[in-house]
mmCIF file with all atom_site columns, C-alpha atoms in Angstrom:
data_model
loop_
_atom_site.group_PDB
_atom_site.id
_atom_site.type_symbol
_atom_site.label_atom_id
_atom_site.label_alt_id
_atom_site.label_comp_id
_atom_site.label_asym_id
_atom_site.label_entity_id
_atom_site.label_seq_id
_atom_site.pdbx_PDB_ins_code
_atom_site.Cartn_x
_atom_site.Cartn_y
_atom_site.Cartn_z
_atom_site.occupancy
_atom_site.B_iso_or_equiv
_atom_site.pdbx_formal_charge
_atom_site.auth_seq_id
_atom_site.auth_comp_id
_atom_site.auth_asym_id
_atom_site.auth_atom_id
_atom_site.pdbx_PDB_model_num
ATOM 1  C CA . UNK A 1 1  ? -216.013 121.332 156.555 1.00 51.00 ? 1  UNK A CA 1
ATOM 2  C CA . UNK A 1 2  ? -214.210 118.108 157.041 1.00 55.00 ? 2  UNK A CA 1
ATOM 3  C CA . UNK A 1 3  ? -215.592 114.965 158.632 1.00 71.00 ? 3  UNK A CA 1
ATOM 4  C CA . UNK A 1 4  ? -219.007 113.907 159.763 1.00 81.00 ? 4  UNK A CA 1
ATOM 5  C CA . UNK A 1 5  ? -219.817 116.724 162.174 1.00 92.00 ? 5  UNK A CA 1
ATOM 6  C CA . UNK A 1 6  ? -222.825 119.058 162.323 1.00 92.00 ? 6  UNK A CA 1
ATOM 7  C CA . UNK A 1 7  ? -220.464 122.043 162.670 1.00 93.00 ? 7  UNK A CA 1
ATOM 8  C CA . UNK A 1 8  ? -216.956 122.549 161.254 1.00 93.00 ? 8  UNK A CA 1
ATOM 9  C CA . UNK A 1 9  ? -214.632 119.816 162.475 1.00 92.00 ? 9  UNK A CA 1
ATOM 10 C CA . UNK A 1 10 ? -212.048 122.359 163.667 1.00 92.00 ? 10 UNK A CA 1
ATOM 11 C CA . UNK A 1 11 ? -214.582 123.697 166.170 1.00 94.00 ? 11 UNK A CA 1
ATOM 12 C CA . UNK A 1 12 ? -215.406 120.222 167.482 1.00 96.00 ? 12 UNK A CA 1
ATOM 13 C CA . UNK A 1 13 ? -211.735 119.297 167.831 1.00 95.00 ? 13 UNK A CA 1
ATOM 14 C CA . UNK A 1 14 ? -211.045 122.530 169.704 1.00 96.00 ? 14 UNK A CA 1
ATOM 15 C CA . UNK A 1 15 ? -214.080 122.175 171.975 1.00 96.00 ? 15 UNK A CA 1
ATOM 16 C CA . UNK A 1 16 ? -213.833 118.477 172.917 1.00 97.00 ? 16 UNK A CA 1
ATOM 17 C CA . UNK A 1 17 ? -211.334 116.653 170.738 1.00 96.00 ? 17 UNK A CA 1
ATOM 18 C CA . UNK A 1 18 ? -214.352 114.865 169.284 1.00 95.00 ? 18 UNK A CA 1
ATOM 19 C CA . UNK A 1 19 ? -215.163 113.172 172.597 1.00 97.00 ? 19 UNK A CA 1
ATOM 20 C CA . UNK A 1 20 ? -218.915 112.606 172.898 1.00 97.00 ? 20 UNK A CA 1
ATOM 21 C CA . UNK A 1 21 ? -218.504 112.037 176.661 1.00 98.00 ? 21 UNK A CA 1
ATOM 22 C CA . UNK A 1 22 ? -216.521 115.223 177.367 1.00 98.00 ? 22 UNK A CA 1
ATOM 23 C CA . UNK A 1 23 ? -217.609 117.571 180.166 1.00 98.00 ? 23 UNK A CA 1
ATOM 24 C CA . UNK A 1 24 ? -216.235 121.030 180.894 1.00 97.00 ? 24 UNK A CA 1
ATOM 25 C CA . UNK A 1 25 ? -215.863 121.167 184.689 1.00 96.00 ? 25 UNK A CA 1
ATOM 26 C CA . UNK A 1 26 ? -216.103 124.972 184.698 1.00 96.00 ? 26 UNK A CA 1
ATOM 27 C CA . UNK A 1 27 ? -219.196 125.568 182.578 1.00 96.00 ? 27 UNK A CA 1
ATOM 28 C CA . UNK A 1 28 ? -220.917 122.184 182.666 1.00 97.00 ? 28 UNK A CA 1
ATOM 29 C CA . UNK A 1 29 ? -220.996 122.086 178.854 1.00 98.00 ? 29 UNK A CA 1
ATOM 30 C CA . UNK A 1 30 ? -220.964 118.533 177.585 1.00 98.00 ? 30 UNK A CA 1
ATOM 31 C CA . UNK A 1 31 ? -220.616 116.219 174.651 1.00 98.00 ? 31 UNK A CA 1
ATOM 32 C CA . UNK A 1 32 ? -218.579 116.499 171.489 1.00 97.00 ? 32 UNK A CA 1
ATOM 33 C CA . UNK A 1 33 ? -220.068 119.912 170.766 1.00 97.00 ? 33 UNK A CA 1
ATOM 34 C CA . UNK A 1 34 ? -219.760 121.199 174.351 1.00 98.00 ? 34 UNK A CA 1
ATOM 35 C CA . UNK A 1 35 ? -223.387 122.260 174.614 1.00 98.00 ? 35 UNK A CA 1
ATOM 36 C CA . UNK A 1 36 ? -224.528 123.917 177.830 1.00 97.00 ? 36 UNK A CA 1
ATOM 37 C CA . UNK A 1 37 ? -227.232 121.946 179.636 1.00 98.00 ? 37 UNK A CA 1
ATOM 38 C CA . UNK A 1 38 ? -229.639 124.908 179.441 1.00 97.00 ? 38 UNK A CA 1
ATOM 39 C CA . UNK A 1 39 ? -229.134 125.194 175.676 1.00 98.00 ? 39 UNK A CA 1
ATOM 40 C CA . UNK A 1 40 ? -229.477 121.441 175.303 1.00 98.00 ? 40 UNK A CA 1
ATOM 41 C CA . UNK A 1 41 ? -232.802 121.509 177.115 1.00 98.00 ? 41 UNK A CA 1
ATOM 42 C CA . UNK A 1 42 ? -234.058 124.491 175.125 1.00 98.00 ? 42 UNK A CA 1
ATOM 43 C CA . UNK A 1 43 ? -233.503 122.489 171.912 1.00 98.00 ? 43 UNK A CA 1
ATOM 44 C CA . UNK A 1 44 ? -235.444 119.516 173.244 1.00 98.00 ? 44 UNK A CA 1
ATOM 45 C CA . UNK A 1 45 ? -232.585 117.467 174.629 1.00 97.00 ? 45 UNK A CA 1
ATOM 46 C CA . UNK A 1 46 ? -233.289 115.367 177.683 1.00 95.00 ? 46 UNK A CA 1
ATOM 47 C CA . UNK A 1 47 ? -230.766 114.682 180.407 1.00 97.00 ? 47 UNK A CA 1
ATOM 48 C CA . UNK A 1 48 ? -227.238 115.918 179.756 1.00 98.00 ? 48 UNK A CA 1
ATOM 49 C CA . UNK A 1 49 ? -225.594 116.306 176.345 1.00 98.00 ? 49 UNK A CA 1
ATOM 50 C CA . UNK A 1 50 ? -222.659 114.050 177.217 1.00 98.00 ? 50 UNK A CA 1
ATOM 51 C CA . UNK A 1 51 ? -225.064 111.205 178.008 1.00 98.00 ? 51 UNK A CA 1
ATOM 52 C CA . UNK A 1 52 ? -226.913 111.462 174.686 1.00 98.00 ? 52 UNK A CA 1
ATOM 53 C CA . UNK A 1 53 ? -226.204 109.387 171.612 1.00 97.00 ? 53 UNK A CA 1
ATOM 54 C CA . UNK A 1 54 ? -223.864 110.824 168.981 1.00 96.00 ? 54 UNK A CA 1
ATOM 55 C CA . UNK A 1 55 ? -226.865 111.142 166.653 1.00 95.00 ? 55 UNK A CA 1
ATOM 56 C CA . UNK A 1 56 ? -228.799 113.271 169.150 1.00 97.00 ? 56 UNK A CA 1
ATOM 57 C CA . UNK A 1 57 ? -225.705 115.403 169.788 1.00 97.00 ? 57 UNK A CA 1
ATOM 58 C CA . UNK A 1 58 ? -225.301 115.907 166.020 1.00 95.00 ? 58 UNK A CA 1
ATOM 59 C CA . UNK A 1 59 ? -228.990 116.757 165.563 1.00 96.00 ? 59 UNK A CA 1
ATOM 60 C CA . UNK A 1 60 ? -229.094 119.367 168.314 1.00 97.00 ? 60 UNK A CA 1
ATOM 61 C CA . UNK A 1 61 ? -225.733 120.871 167.323 1.00 96.00 ? 61 UNK A CA 1
ATOM 62 C CA . UNK A 1 62 ? -227.047 121.234 163.751 1.00 95.00 ? 62 UNK A CA 1
ATOM 63 C CA . UNK A 1 63 ? -230.097 123.101 165.049 1.00 96.00 ? 63 UNK A CA 1
ATOM 64 C CA . UNK A 1 64 ? -227.923 125.402 167.146 1.00 97.00 ? 64 UNK A CA 1
ATOM 65 C CA . UNK A 1 65 ? -225.633 126.035 164.157 1.00 95.00 ? 65 UNK A CA 1
ATOM 66 C CA . UNK A 1 66 ? -228.643 126.841 161.954 1.00 95.00 ? 66 UNK A CA 1
ATOM 67 C CA . UNK A 1 67 ? -229.873 129.376 164.522 1.00 97.00 ? 67 UNK A CA 1
ATOM 68 C CA . UNK A 1 68 ? -226.607 130.915 165.722 1.00 95.00 ? 68 UNK A CA 1
ATOM 69 C CA . UNK A 1 69 ? -223.751 129.850 163.486 1.00 93.00 ? 69 UNK A CA 1
ATOM 70 C CA . UNK A 1 70 ? -220.331 129.904 165.083 1.00 92.00 ? 70 UNK A CA 1
ATOM 71 C CA . UNK A 1 71 ? -221.340 132.431 167.723 1.00 94.00 ? 71 UNK A CA 1
ATOM 72 C CA . UNK A 1 72 ? -222.558 129.547 169.902 1.00 94.00 ? 72 UNK A CA 1
ATOM 73 C CA . UNK A 1 73 ? -219.026 128.122 170.223 1.00 94.00 ? 73 UNK A CA 1
ATOM 74 C CA . UNK A 1 74 ? -216.042 129.721 171.940 1.00 91.00 ? 74 UNK A CA 1
ATOM 75 C CA . UNK A 1 75 ? -213.633 127.966 169.566 1.00 92.00 ? 75 UNK A CA 1
ATOM 76 C CA . UNK A 1 76 ? -215.309 129.514 166.531 1.00 89.00 ? 76 UNK A CA 1
ATOM 77 C CA . UNK A 1 77 ? -214.443 133.000 167.751 1.00 78.00 ? 77 UNK A CA 1
#
């Protein structure tokens, strides 16, 4: 892993280019890690991922990675 990301940097760059404010207009996934709002909520996130602080995005992405590994991200496939 390279960089200060909760998942491999290559996945983050593919998903959002590292943009914490990114939103996928098709799926509604948001933030640097492109987390779906329903997944975000299920991990205790409030509001939308793209509106959360980088720290909260990192924390929730780390939890998702611990539970699901790369299978939670299209770019990991």
